[in-house]
Short mmCIF file of C-alpha atoms in Angstrom, two decimals:
data_model
loop_
_atom_site.label_atom_id
_atom_site.label_comp_id
_atom_site.label_asym_id
_atom_site.label_seq_id
_atom_site.Cartn_x
_atom_site.Cartn_y
_atom_site.Cartn_z
CA MET K 404 -18.35 -37.65 5.62
CA ALA K 405 -19.76 -35.60 2.75
CA LEU K 406 -22.65 -33.36 3.70
CA THR K 407 -25.35 -32.74 1.15
CA LEU K 408 -27.44 -29.60 1.00
CA GLU K 409 -30.47 -31.78 1.65
CA LYS K 410 -28.96 -33.12 4.87
CA ILE K 411 -27.83 -29.68 6.02
CA THR K 412 -31.30 -28.28 5.31
CA THR K 413 -32.87 -31.02 7.44
CA ILE K 414 -30.47 -30.35 10.30
CA ILE K 415 -30.89 -26.57 10.28
CA ALA K 416 -34.66 -26.77 9.94
CA ARG K 417 -34.89 -29.21 12.82
CA SER K 418 -32.68 -26.94 14.95
CA LEU K 419 -35.10 -24.11 14.27
CA GLY K 420 -38.14 -26.28 14.91
CA ILE K 421 -39.51 -26.01 11.38
CA SER K 422 -39.72 -28.11 8.23
CA ALA K 423 -37.26 -27.97 5.35
CA THR K 424 -39.99 -26.43 3.19
CA ASP K 425 -40.59 -23.71 5.76
CA LEU K 426 -36.84 -22.97 5.87
CA TYR K 427 -36.64 -22.49 2.11
CA GLU K 428 -39.71 -20.26 2.21
CA ALA K 429 -38.11 -18.18 4.96
CA PHE K 430 -35.11 -17.44 2.73
CA ALA K 431 -35.82 -14.67 0.21
CA PRO K 432 -34.48 -11.34 -1.08
CA ALA K 433 -35.21 -8.51 1.34
CA THR K 434 -37.69 -5.84 0.33
CA GLU K 435 -38.15 -2.17 1.20
CA SER K 436 -40.62 -2.93 3.99
CA GLU K 437 -37.97 -5.03 5.76
CA LEU K 438 -35.16 -2.47 5.57
CA ALA K 439 -35.76 -0.90 8.99
CA ALA K 440 -35.69 -4.30 10.67
CA ILE K 441 -32.54 -5.23 8.75
CA ILE K 442 -30.77 -2.04 9.82
CA GLN K 443 -31.65 -2.72 13.44
CA PHE K 444 -30.56 -6.37 13.14
CA ARG K 445 -27.18 -5.38 11.71
CA GLN K 446 -26.74 -2.69 14.36
CA VAL K 447 -27.32 -5.22 17.14
CA GLN K 448 -25.23 -8.02 15.62
CA LEU K 449 -22.36 -5.92 14.25
CA GLY K 450 -22.40 -3.14 16.82
CA LYS K 451 -19.35 -0.92 16.80
CA SER K 452 -17.93 -2.37 13.60
CA ILE K 453 -20.45 -0.29 11.65
CA ALA K 454 -18.55 2.96 11.26
CA TRP K 455 -20.73 4.37 8.48
CA GLN K 456 -24.33 5.32 7.71
CA ASP K 457 -25.67 1.80 7.34
CA GLU K 458 -28.94 2.72 5.66
CA ALA K 459 -27.07 4.75 3.05
CA TYR K 460 -24.71 1.83 2.51
CA LEU K 461 -27.47 -0.78 2.18
CA ARG K 462 -29.44 1.38 -0.26
CA TRP K 463 -26.29 2.05 -2.29
CA ARG K 464 -25.36 -1.61 -2.57
CA TYR K 465 -28.66 -3.50 -2.80
CA ASP K 466 -31.95 -3.35 -4.66
CA PHE K 467 -34.99 -3.59 -2.37
CA SER K 468 -37.65 -3.05 -5.01
CA GLY K 469 -38.75 -6.65 -5.09
CA ASN K 470 -37.96 -6.90 -8.82
CA LEU K 471 -36.51 -10.40 -8.89
CA THR K 472 -35.91 -10.71 -12.63
CA ALA K 473 -33.25 -8.07 -13.29
CA PRO K 474 -29.59 -8.86 -12.51
CA LEU K 475 -29.22 -6.65 -9.46
CA ASN K 476 -27.43 -6.84 -6.12
CA ARG K 477 -29.75 -8.28 -3.49
CA LEU K 478 -29.66 -8.85 0.25
CA TRP K 479 -31.12 -12.22 1.19
CA ARG K 480 -32.65 -12.86 4.60
CA VAL K 481 -33.93 -15.77 6.66
CA LYS K 482 -37.00 -14.49 8.45
CA LEU K 483 -39.15 -16.59 10.77
CA ASN K 484 -42.24 -15.38 12.60
CA GLY K 485 -41.30 -11.82 11.68
CA ALA K 486 -37.80 -12.06 13.13
CA ILE K 487 -34.63 -11.91 11.04
CA LEU K 488 -32.25 -14.78 11.80
CA GLY K 489 -29.61 -14.25 9.15
CA LEU K 490 -28.54 -12.10 6.20
CA ILE K 491 -26.31 -12.64 3.20
CA GLY K 492 -25.74 -10.24 0.34
CA LEU K 493 -25.16 -11.25 -3.23
CA ASP K 494 -23.47 -8.90 -5.66
CA TYR K 495 -24.22 -9.40 -9.30
CA VAL K 496 -20.93 -9.13 -11.18
CA GLN K 497 -20.11 -8.99 -14.83
CA LEU K 498 -16.76 -10.53 -15.65
CA ASN K 499 -14.86 -10.10 -18.88
CA CYS K 500 -13.15 -13.21 -20.18
CA ARG K 501 -11.63 -13.29 -23.66
CA GLY K 502 -13.98 -10.55 -24.78
CA GLU K 503 -17.08 -12.32 -23.50
CA ARG K 504 -19.21 -10.99 -20.67
CA ILE K 505 -19.77 -13.71 -18.09
CA ASP K 506 -22.29 -13.32 -15.26
CA ALA K 507 -21.03 -14.16 -11.80
CA THR K 508 -22.01 -13.48 -8.21
CA ASN K 509 -20.10 -12.54 -5.11
CA PRO K 510 -21.47 -13.17 -1.59
CA LEU K 511 -20.83 -10.68 1.20
CA ASP K 512 -22.35 -9.08 4.30
CA LEU K 513 -22.99 -12.42 6.03
CA VAL K 514 -24.56 -11.80 9.44
CA VAL K 515 -26.24 -14.43 11.63
CA LEU K 516 -28.14 -13.94 14.88
CA ALA K 517 -25.55 -14.27 17.64
CA LYS K 518 -27.33 -17.10 19.47
CA LEU K 519 -27.39 -19.14 16.24
CA ASP K 520 -23.72 -18.49 15.48
CA GLY K 521 -21.79 -21.69 14.76
CA LEU K 522 -24.86 -23.77 13.98
CA GLY K 523 -24.45 -23.59 10.22
CA LEU K 524 -27.09 -21.10 9.08
CA GLY K 525 -24.44 -19.09 7.22
CA VAL K 526 -23.19 -22.28 5.55
CA TRP K 527 -26.74 -23.16 4.51
CA MET K 528 -27.47 -19.72 3.05
CA SER K 529 -24.19 -19.83 1.09
CA LEU K 530 -24.89 -23.31 -0.26
CA VAL K 531 -28.41 -22.43 -1.38
CA LEU K 532 -27.10 -19.41 -3.28
CA GLN K 533 -24.25 -21.46 -4.76
CA GLN K 534 -26.77 -23.99 -6.00
CA ASP K 535 -28.60 -21.31 -7.99
CA ASN K 536 -25.54 -19.48 -9.34
CA SER K 537 -23.18 -21.14 -11.80
CA LEU K 538 -20.12 -18.97 -11.07
CA MET K 539 -19.43 -17.44 -7.71
CA PHE K 540 -16.30 -15.98 -6.15
CA ALA K 541 -15.57 -14.83 -2.63
CA MET K 542 -12.93 -12.34 -1.53
CA GLY K 543 -11.85 -11.70 2.03
CA ALA K 544 -13.72 -13.00 5.04
CA THR K 545 -14.68 -12.08 8.54
CA LYS K 546 -14.08 -14.47 11.42
CA SER K 547 -17.54 -15.94 10.96
CA SER K 548 -17.36 -16.36 7.18
CA LYS K 549 -13.76 -17.59 6.95
CA THR K 550 -14.75 -21.26 7.27
CA ILE K 551 -17.37 -20.87 4.58
CA VAL K 552 -14.93 -19.35 2.10
CA GLN K 553 -12.28 -21.96 2.89
CA LYS K 554 -14.57 -24.97 2.61
CA LEU K 555 -17.24 -24.07 0.06
CA PHE K 556 -14.99 -22.43 -2.54
CA THR K 557 -11.97 -23.69 -4.49
CA PRO K 558 -9.10 -21.79 -2.90
CA MET K 559 -7.05 -19.38 -4.97
CA PRO K 560 -3.79 -17.86 -3.64
CA ASP K 561 -4.53 -15.34 -0.91
CA LEU K 562 -4.57 -11.71 -1.89
CA GLY K 563 -1.47 -9.91 -0.71
CA SER K 564 -0.18 -6.37 -0.70
CA TRP K 565 2.57 -4.64 -2.57
CA LYS K 566 4.17 -2.01 -0.34
CA TYR K 567 6.41 0.97 -1.05
CA LEU K 568 8.06 2.76 1.86
CA LEU K 569 8.37 6.55 1.69
CA HIS K 570 9.22 7.41 5.28
CA SER K 571 10.93 5.00 7.60
CA SER K 572 10.69 6.31 11.18
CA ARG K 573 7.41 4.52 11.97
CA TYR K 574 9.06 1.23 11.06
CA LEU K 575 12.57 1.91 12.36
CA HIS K 576 11.51 2.82 15.89
CA LYS K 577 11.19 -0.86 16.79
CA LYS K 578 14.70 -1.63 15.55
CA VAL K 579 16.76 1.45 16.35
CA HIS K 580 17.67 3.11 19.68
CA PRO K 581 15.46 6.19 20.24
CA LEU K 582 18.50 8.51 20.36
CA LEU K 583 19.67 7.28 16.97
CA LEU K 584 16.21 7.18 15.38
CA PRO K 585 16.13 10.72 13.91
CA ILE K 586 19.51 10.31 12.21
CA ALA K 587 18.75 6.79 11.03
CA ALA K 588 15.35 7.75 9.65
CA LYS K 589 16.75 10.83 7.90
CA SER K 590 19.47 8.73 6.24
CA VAL K 591 17.09 5.97 5.16
CA ASP K 592 14.53 8.48 3.88
CA ALA K 593 17.21 10.26 1.84
CA VAL K 594 18.19 6.96 0.21
CA LEU K 595 14.51 6.15 -0.45
CA ALA K 596 14.00 9.59 -2.04
CA LEU K 597 17.05 9.10 -4.30
CA MET K 598 15.85 5.67 -5.35
CA ARG K 599 12.42 7.10 -6.08
CA LYS K 600 13.91 9.93 -8.15
CA TRP K 601 15.80 7.38 -10.22
CA LEU K 602 12.81 5.07 -10.60
CA VAL K 603 10.36 7.73 -11.72
CA ARG K 604 12.51 9.55 -14.30
CA GLY K 605 10.80 9.76 -17.65
CA LYS K 606 8.06 7.34 -16.71
CA LYS K 607 5.14 9.76 -16.98
CA LYS K 608 5.68 10.61 -20.64
CA PRO K 609 3.86 10.80 -23.04
CA TRP K 610 0.76 10.80 -20.87
CA HIS K 611 -1.09 13.53 -19.07
CA ILE K 612 -2.38 12.62 -15.61
CA ALA K 613 -5.43 14.39 -14.18
CA PRO K 614 -8.21 13.69 -11.70
CA VAL K 615 -11.34 11.88 -12.89
CA LEU K 616 -14.46 13.24 -11.25
CA ASN K 617 -16.99 11.40 -13.35
CA PHE K 618 -16.31 8.10 -15.08
CA SER K 619 -19.50 8.51 -17.12
CA LEU K 620 -17.68 11.06 -19.30
CA HIS K 621 -15.26 8.35 -20.42
CA ALA K 622 -17.66 5.49 -21.10
CA GLN K 623 -16.51 4.82 -24.67
CA GLN K 624 -12.81 4.85 -23.77
CA LEU K 625 -13.46 2.45 -20.87
CA ASP K 626 -15.27 0.05 -23.21
CA ALA K 627 -12.31 0.27 -25.59
CA LEU K 628 -9.87 -0.49 -22.76
CA MET K 629 -11.91 -3.57 -21.83
CA ASP K 630 -11.99 -4.70 -25.48
CA SER K 631 -8.20 -4.70 -25.52
CA TYR K 632 -8.30 -7.74 -23.20
CA LYS K 633 -10.23 -9.96 -25.60
CA ASP K 634 -7.09 -11.67 -26.91
CA THR K 635 -5.71 -12.29 -23.43
CA LEU K 636 -6.63 -15.04 -20.97
CA TRP K 637 -7.41 -12.65 -18.12
CA ILE K 638 -10.58 -12.93 -16.08
CA LEU K 639 -11.42 -9.48 -14.84
CA ARG K 640 -14.39 -7.46 -13.76
CA GLN K 641 -16.05 -5.45 -16.51
CA ARG K 642 -14.94 -1.94 -15.68
CA SER K 643 -17.79 0.01 -17.23
CA ALA K 644 -18.26 3.70 -16.52
CA ASP K 645 -21.46 2.98 -14.59
CA PHE K 646 -19.76 0.36 -12.41
CA LEU K 647 -16.70 2.49 -11.62
CA GLN K 648 -18.80 5.55 -10.87
CA TRP K 649 -20.96 3.52 -8.51
CA ARG K 650 -18.14 1.46 -6.93
CA PHE K 651 -15.79 4.33 -6.20
CA LEU K 652 -17.21 7.79 -6.70
CA THR K 653 -20.61 7.34 -5.04
CA ASN K 654 -19.47 4.89 -2.33
CA PRO K 655 -20.96 5.94 1.03
CA ARG K 656 -18.37 4.05 3.09
CA ARG K 657 -15.21 5.70 1.84
CA GLN K 658 -14.08 8.71 -0.12
CA TYR K 659 -12.07 7.54 -3.09
CA ASN K 660 -10.02 9.58 -5.55
CA ALA K 661 -9.59 8.71 -9.20
CA LEU K 662 -6.72 9.63 -11.50
CA GLY K 663 -6.94 9.40 -15.24
CA LEU K 664 -4.12 8.59 -17.64
CA PHE K 665 -4.80 10.62 -20.75
CA GLN K 666 -3.27 10.51 -24.19
CA ASP K 667 -4.38 12.97 -26.87
CA GLY K 668 -7.21 13.96 -24.57
CA LEU K 669 -8.62 10.44 -24.30
CA LEU K 670 -8.64 8.21 -21.24
CA ALA K 671 -5.98 5.54 -21.60
CA GLY K 672 -6.14 4.21 -18.06
CA PHE K 673 -6.96 5.11 -14.49
CA ALA K 674 -6.07 4.56 -10.86
CA VAL K 675 -8.24 4.81 -7.77
CA TYR K 676 -6.79 5.45 -4.32
CA HIS K 677 -7.55 6.62 -0.81
CA ILE K 678 -5.40 7.88 2.02
CA LYS K 679 -5.93 6.14 5.34
CA ASP K 680 -5.16 7.56 8.77
CA GLN K 681 -2.75 10.05 7.20
CA SER K 682 -0.25 7.20 7.24
CA HIS K 683 -0.65 5.34 4.00
CA LEU K 684 -1.97 5.70 0.50
CA HIS K 685 -3.82 2.63 -0.71
CA ILE K 686 -4.14 1.96 -4.44
CA ASP K 687 -7.58 0.45 -4.90
CA ASP K 688 -7.52 -0.09 -8.63
CA LEU K 689 -5.02 0.31 -11.44
CA PHE K 690 -6.04 -0.23 -15.03
CA THR K 691 -4.94 0.46 -18.60
CA ALA K 692 -5.26 -1.28 -21.95
CA ALA K 693 -3.87 -4.80 -22.00
CA ASN K 694 -0.06 -5.00 -21.81
CA ASN K 695 0.35 -1.25 -21.33
CA ILE K 696 2.99 -1.64 -18.61
CA LYS K 697 4.37 1.85 -19.25
CA GLY K 698 0.92 3.32 -18.68
CA LEU K 699 0.60 1.45 -15.39
CA GLN K 700 4.08 2.69 -14.41
CA ALA K 701 3.08 6.27 -15.16
CA LEU K 702 0.06 5.94 -12.90
CA VAL K 703 2.14 4.42 -10.09
CA VAL K 704 4.65 7.27 -10.39
CA ALA K 705 1.83 9.80 -10.11
CA LEU K 706 0.53 8.03 -7.02
CA LEU K 707 3.98 8.01 -5.41
CA GLU K 708 4.17 11.77 -5.99
CA ILE K 709 0.74 12.26 -4.38
CA ALA K 710 1.83 10.13 -1.43
CA SER K 711 5.01 12.14 -1.04
CA VAL K 712 3.14 15.47 -1.01
CA ALA K 713 0.65 14.04 1.51
CA SER K 714 3.58 12.97 3.71
CA VAL K 715 2.29 9.44 4.16
CA ASP K 716 4.74 6.73 5.15
CA LEU K 717 3.65 3.94 2.86
CA VAL K 718 1.97 3.22 -0.46
CA CYS K 719 0.23 -0.15 -0.75
CA PHE K 720 -1.65 -2.01 -3.40
CA THR K 721 -3.73 -5.12 -2.72
CA ALA K 722 -3.58 -7.36 -5.74
CA HIS K 723 -3.19 -10.87 -6.98
CA ASN K 724 0.51 -11.61 -6.92
CA GLU K 725 0.85 -13.43 -10.23
CA LEU K 726 0.11 -10.44 -12.41
CA TRP K 727 1.84 -7.59 -10.71
CA GLN K 728 5.36 -8.86 -10.13
CA THR K 729 6.66 -7.54 -13.46
CA LEU K 730 5.38 -4.07 -12.65
CA MET K 731 5.80 -3.63 -8.93
CA ILE K 732 9.19 -5.19 -8.16
CA PRO K 733 11.15 -2.95 -10.57
CA MET K 734 9.25 0.04 -9.16
CA GLY K 735 10.65 -0.73 -5.71
CA PHE K 736 7.61 -2.40 -4.12
CA THR K 737 7.88 -5.49 -1.94
CA PHE K 738 5.17 -8.10 -1.54
CA ARG K 739 3.53 -9.35 1.64
CA ASP K 740 0.90 -12.06 1.88
CA ASP K 741 -1.93 -10.46 3.89
CA GLY K 742 -3.97 -13.62 4.05
CA HIS K 743 -7.07 -12.15 2.40
CA LEU K 744 -8.97 -15.20 1.24
CA PHE K 745 -9.96 -15.63 -2.37
CA GLY K 746 -12.07 -18.56 -3.57
CA VAL K 747 -14.05 -19.58 -6.64
CA ALA K 748 -17.04 -21.92 -7.01
CA VAL K 749 -17.84 -22.99 -10.57
CA LYS K 750 -20.74 -25.28 -11.44
CA ASP K 751 -20.57 -24.93 -15.20
CA SER K 752 -18.21 -27.65 -16.45
CA GLU K 753 -17.26 -25.60 -19.53
CA LEU K 754 -16.07 -22.76 -17.30
CA GLN K 755 -14.36 -24.96 -14.72
CA ALA K 756 -10.87 -25.33 -16.12
CA HIS K 757 -10.50 -21.67 -16.93
CA PHE K 758 -12.03 -20.14 -13.82
CA ILE K 759 -10.23 -22.26 -11.23
CA ASP K 760 -6.86 -21.41 -12.75
CA PRO K 761 -5.45 -18.82 -10.31
CA THR K 762 -3.05 -17.37 -12.90
CA ARG K 763 -5.97 -16.12 -14.99
CA TRP K 764 -7.61 -13.82 -12.42
CA TRP K 765 -6.94 -10.08 -12.48
CA VAL K 766 -7.87 -8.98 -8.97
CA THR K 767 -7.51 -5.71 -7.08
CA SER K 768 -9.35 -4.04 -4.20
CA CYS K 769 -11.96 -3.12 -6.83
CA ASP K 770 -13.18 -6.72 -6.45
CA THR K 771 -13.33 -6.69 -2.67
CA HIS K 772 -15.55 -5.01 -0.12
CA SER K 773 -12.56 -3.75 1.78
CA GLU K 774 -14.29 -0.64 3.14
CA GLY K 775 -16.10 -2.95 5.51
CA PHE K 776 -12.96 -4.51 6.95
CA MET J 1406 -17.84 -48.27 21.40
CA ASN J 1407 -14.92 -47.48 23.70
CA GLN J 1408 -13.45 -44.05 24.39
CA ALA J 1409 -10.54 -44.40 21.94
CA GLU J 1410 -12.95 -45.30 19.15
CA ALA J 1411 -15.22 -42.40 20.07
CA LEU J 1412 -12.29 -39.94 20.03
CA ALA J 1413 -11.19 -41.27 16.63
CA LEU J 1414 -14.72 -40.78 15.31
CA ILE J 1415 -14.88 -37.20 16.58
CA ALA J 1416 -11.49 -36.47 14.99
CA GLU J 1417 -12.78 -37.90 11.73
CA ILE J 1418 -15.93 -35.77 11.93
CA PHE J 1419 -13.93 -32.58 12.53
CA GLU J 1420 -11.27 -33.64 9.97
CA CYS J 1421 -8.52 -33.03 12.49
CA PRO J 1422 -5.58 -35.18 13.68
CA ASN J 1423 -6.54 -38.08 15.93
CA THR J 1424 -4.87 -36.53 18.99
CA LEU J 1425 -7.99 -35.51 20.86
CA ALA J 1426 -8.44 -36.06 24.57
CA PRO J 1427 -11.62 -35.63 26.61
CA SER J 1428 -10.17 -32.45 28.10
CA THR J 1429 -9.41 -30.88 24.71
CA GLN J 1430 -11.22 -27.57 24.48
CA LYS J 1431 -13.36 -26.51 21.56
CA HIS J 1432 -11.08 -23.69 20.45
CA ASN J 1433 -8.16 -26.13 20.25
CA VAL J 1434 -9.94 -28.45 17.85
CA ARG J 1435 -9.26 -27.54 14.25
CA GLY J 1436 -12.47 -28.09 12.36
CA TRP J 1437 -14.83 -27.47 15.29
CA ASP J 1438 -16.53 -24.65 13.45
CA SER J 1439 -19.92 -24.22 11.79
CA MET J 1440 -19.12 -26.84 9.13
CA GLY J 1441 -17.78 -29.19 11.79
CA VAL J 1442 -20.89 -28.76 13.91
CA LEU J 1443 -23.06 -29.61 10.91
CA SER J 1444 -20.99 -32.73 10.30
CA LEU J 1445 -21.31 -33.69 13.98
CA MET J 1446 -25.09 -33.28 13.90
CA ALA J 1447 -25.36 -35.25 10.65
CA GLU J 1448 -23.12 -38.09 11.82
CA PHE J 1449 -24.82 -38.43 15.22
CA ASP J 1450 -28.21 -38.47 13.49
CA ASP J 1451 -27.24 -41.02 10.82
CA ARG J 1452 -25.09 -43.30 12.98
CA PHE J 1453 -26.73 -43.13 16.41
CA SER J 1454 -30.15 -41.56 15.75
CA ILE J 1455 -29.16 -38.83 18.22
CA LEU J 1456 -30.71 -35.45 17.46
CA LEU J 1457 -28.41 -32.76 18.82
CA THR J 1458 -30.25 -29.60 19.79
CA GLN J 1459 -29.12 -26.01 19.70
CA PRO J 1460 -28.99 -25.67 23.53
CA GLN J 1461 -26.89 -28.86 23.69
CA LEU J 1462 -24.47 -27.57 21.09
CA GLU J 1463 -24.19 -24.20 22.81
CA GLN J 1464 -23.15 -25.96 26.03
CA MET J 1465 -20.41 -28.04 24.39
CA LYS J 1466 -17.05 -26.56 25.35
CA THR J 1467 -14.82 -29.65 25.41
CA VAL J 1468 -14.53 -32.99 23.63
CA ASP J 1469 -15.81 -34.64 26.79
CA ASP J 1470 -19.10 -32.76 26.38
CA ILE J 1471 -19.51 -34.60 23.07
CA LEU J 1472 -18.51 -37.93 24.68
CA GLN J 1473 -21.11 -37.32 27.40
CA VAL J 1474 -23.87 -37.22 24.77
CA LEU J 1475 -22.74 -40.67 23.61
CA ARG J 1476 -22.70 -41.91 27.23
CA ASP J 1477 -26.18 -40.49 27.88
CA HIS J 1478 -27.51 -42.44 24.89
CA GLY J 1479 -25.75 -45.67 25.84
CA HIS J 1480 -23.22 -45.65 23.02
CA LEU J 1481 -20.18 -45.22 25.26
CA ALA J 1482 -19.37 -46.89 28.54
CA ALA J 1483 -19.22 -44.43 31.40
#
């Protein structure tokens, strides 16, 4: 029982009491004059899940100028008789594939009026955007968008997390008698510390690791790092200085920290992380020149040291499993499938075979909108 | 159409195993989600010329609520 966009449009329009033409006309990128109404709509529909300054977030992520020709992030809305019925954001993404820059889009921030929930407006908005965009990928999903990601995108393996335990008491208390817990935790933590000491020896040389406060200062080196991937088959987001500065260091939803891997004074790689609830350090991005495993190891070692000083219990790294096994397992990390959905929709037949191959994607939290989860 | 045929059709629409009963609740039907609702509306429109409305869909909590629509339109014996 295949559903066409035409049929779905007819059904949705009829449900709303309008024509298909009117429905298409009601769906457009939001402009500055609509921002106040959008903020109120999101506040009502999302309620307590908005734990940040939503206006600051929306202005950071989306362009509301009404300039529809430039490749910018936009928030699309269905508006009827002055009332907003649904929203869906569309990030403009530049991917790097064999040295070529490929334009793609990434939907997010799907919100539908509660009384219309389950009637397919979110599906319709997603399909209309898919129709006009030749390469689209989706990462993660809320309860309401899960079906859309699962059914409208070619599924890739779920994103999982690599985890490294520093302190065990939080996890042992469910398995060990309370009287024995302090001794057990102390013993396990001592073993973990010894293992860590053995794992990290010599791994930071010959690099110098230091904070990065402004990616713009390293624009040329970042371009050179990206160029190093041109002879590989990886599909990865173009990590330009402008993108990284925007994504991490001016993000209004979370305070991120960036570490640089320097050699002879030049940036040879970087890591981005944040510490959550004083309990775990999350690695949000990890990047060096292609095949520089030792550089990645040096960054991981530096992050483990930061985690140890901060007395967090756990270090975790959300990533696509295929790539990171060779790095993370020898470093003492274990993998857990977190069930974060990842899907790709490719219309261009020339891109199909390459972009629906899950082994080709280089994915980290950089590619998600995890601050909103 | 008899009840068994109607239940098989609903299972086909929702792309779930044909183990539905009239008492089966919405949250126990795999595929009764926004995509499933669109398929239901499309199939009822194409096959029976039944236009399901938003208030009707909001009220549907069990498989029997869907069967009742078919009964009301004379496509299923009471």
